[in-house]
Amino acid sequence: TNTPEEVRQRLLGLLQLWNFNLPDQPKIHEAYQMLKKQGLAFPSTLASEYLSVPVGEGFLDIPAESFADRKSPLEQDEKKSKLLAKLLQSKDPNDLLKANKLIKKMVVDDAKKTERDMK
């Protein structure tokens, strides 16, 4: 692409920071994991203070590095992942409705799991 390298690195760095500092935002984490799987190299020069989750009311008292290897619901359940891929590739509108329901259920389940993990 025609994106200047400095801009590209800044965007990747921001996405990495958001992934670590916004654990309650699954879409950011999924985007981060997808780009990592595609082989994009995220900046390794971020100072550790930028990788800390803020503490205090409304924040976690956990270092952001512990979130680095979080897995999305699709990565956690290979069976559901394969089923979802099959449903999404189908031309049948009913399969797409099933895929939508499955995605919604996975998001709800992941939110519950995240909430349990934070307690």
Coordinates of C-alpha atoms in Angstrom, one line a residue:
T1 CA 0.0 0.0 0.0
N2 CA 0.9 3.6 -0.2
T3 CA 0.8 4.2 3.6
P4 CA 4.0 5.8 4.9
E5 CA 5.9 3.4 7.2
E6 CA 5.8 5.9 10.1
V7 CA 2.0 6.1 9.9
R8 CA 1.7 2.3 9.6
Q9 CA 3.9 1.8 12.7
R10 CA 2.0 4.4 14.7
L11 CA -1.3 2.7 13.8
L12 CA 0.0 -0.8 14.7
G13 CA 1.4 0.6 17.9
L14 CA -2.0 2.2 18.8
L15 CA -3.8 -1.0 18.0
Q16 CA -1.4 -2.9 20.2
L17 CA -1.9 -0.4 23.1
W18 CA -5.7 -0.7 22.8
N19 CA -5.5 -4.4 22.8
F20 CA -3.6 -4.4 26.1
N21 CA -5.4 -1.5 27.7
L22 CA -9.0 -2.2 26.7
P23 CA -9.6 -5.8 27.6
D24 CA -13.3 -5.3 27.6
Q25 CA -13.3 -4.5 23.9
P26 CA -13.3 -7.9 22.1
K27 CA -13.4 -6.5 18.6
I28 CA -10.1 -4.7 19.2
H29 CA -8.6 -7.9 20.5
E30 CA -9.9 -9.9 17.5
A31 CA -8.5 -7.4 15.0
Y32 CA -5.1 -7.4 16.8
Q33 CA -5.0 -11.3 16.8
M34 CA -6.1 -11.4 13.1
L35 CA -3.3 -9.0 12.1
K36 CA -0.8 -11.0 14.2
K37 CA -1.8 -14.2 12.4
Q38 CA -1.4 -12.5 9.1
G39 CA 2.2 -11.9 10.1
L40 CA 2.2 -8.1 10.7
A41 CA 5.0 -7.1 13.0
F42 CA 3.9 -4.9 15.8
P43 CA 6.3 -2.5 17.4
S44 CA 8.4 -4.0 20.1
T45 CA 9.8 -0.7 21.2
L46 CA 6.8 0.4 23.3
A47 CA 8.0 1.4 26.8
S48 CA 6.6 -0.9 29.5
E49 CA 4.7 2.0 31.1
Y50 CA 2.6 2.2 28.0
L51 CA 1.7 -1.5 28.4
S52 CA 0.3 -1.1 31.9
V53 CA -3.4 -1.2 32.5
P54 CA -4.5 1.9 34.5
V55 CA -5.4 1.1 38.1
G56 CA -8.1 2.6 40.3
E57 CA -11.9 2.6 40.3
G58 CA -13.1 1.2 37.0
F59 CA -9.8 -0.2 36.0
L60 CA -7.9 -3.5 36.5
D61 CA -4.9 -3.9 38.7
I62 CA -3.3 -6.4 36.3
P63 CA -0.3 -5.8 34.1
A64 CA -1.4 -5.5 30.4
E65 CA 1.2 -8.1 29.4
S66 CA -1.1 -10.7 30.9
F67 CA -3.6 -9.9 28.2
A68 CA -1.1 -10.3 25.4
D69 CA -2.0 -13.9 24.7
R70 CA -5.8 -13.7 25.3
K71 CA -7.6 -15.8 22.7
S72 CA -10.8 -14.9 21.0
P73 CA -13.8 -17.2 21.3
L74 CA -13.1 -18.6 17.9
E75 CA -9.6 -19.5 18.9
Q76 CA -10.8 -21.1 22.1
D77 CA -13.4 -23.4 20.5
E78 CA -12.2 -25.0 17.3
K79 CA -15.5 -26.9 16.8
K80 CA -17.6 -23.7 16.9
S81 CA -15.0 -22.0 14.7
K82 CA -15.3 -24.6 12.0
L83 CA -19.1 -24.6 12.2
L84 CA -19.1 -20.8 11.9
A85 CA -16.9 -20.9 8.9
K86 CA -19.1 -23.5 7.2
L87 CA -22.3 -21.5 7.9
L88 CA -20.7 -18.3 6.6
Q89 CA -19.7 -19.9 3.4
S90 CA -23.2 -21.3 2.8
K91 CA -25.5 -19.6 0.3
D92 CA -28.5 -20.6 2.4
P93 CA -30.0 -17.6 4.2
N94 CA -31.0 -19.8 7.1
D95 CA -27.3 -20.8 7.6
L96 CA -26.4 -17.1 7.8
L97 CA -29.1 -16.6 10.5
K98 CA -27.6 -19.6 12.4
A99 CA -24.1 -18.0 12.0
N100 CA -25.4 -14.7 13.4
K101 CA -27.0 -16.5 16.4
L102 CA -23.8 -18.4 17.0
I103 CA -21.7 -15.2 16.9
K104 CA -24.0 -13.5 19.3
K105 CA -23.9 -16.5 21.7
M106 CA -20.1 -16.6 21.5
V107 CA -19.8 -12.9 22.3
V108 CA -22.1 -13.2 25.3
D109 CA -20.2 -16.3 26.5
D110 CA -16.9 -14.5 26.1
A111 CA -18.2 -11.4 28.0
K112 CA -19.3 -13.6 30.8
K113 CA -15.9 -15.4 30.9
T114 CA -14.1 -12.1 30.9
E115 CA -16.2 -10.8 33.7
R116 CA -15.5 -14.0 35.7
D117 CA -11.8 -13.7 35.1
M118 CA -11.7 -10.1 36.3
K119 CA -13.2 -11.1 39.7

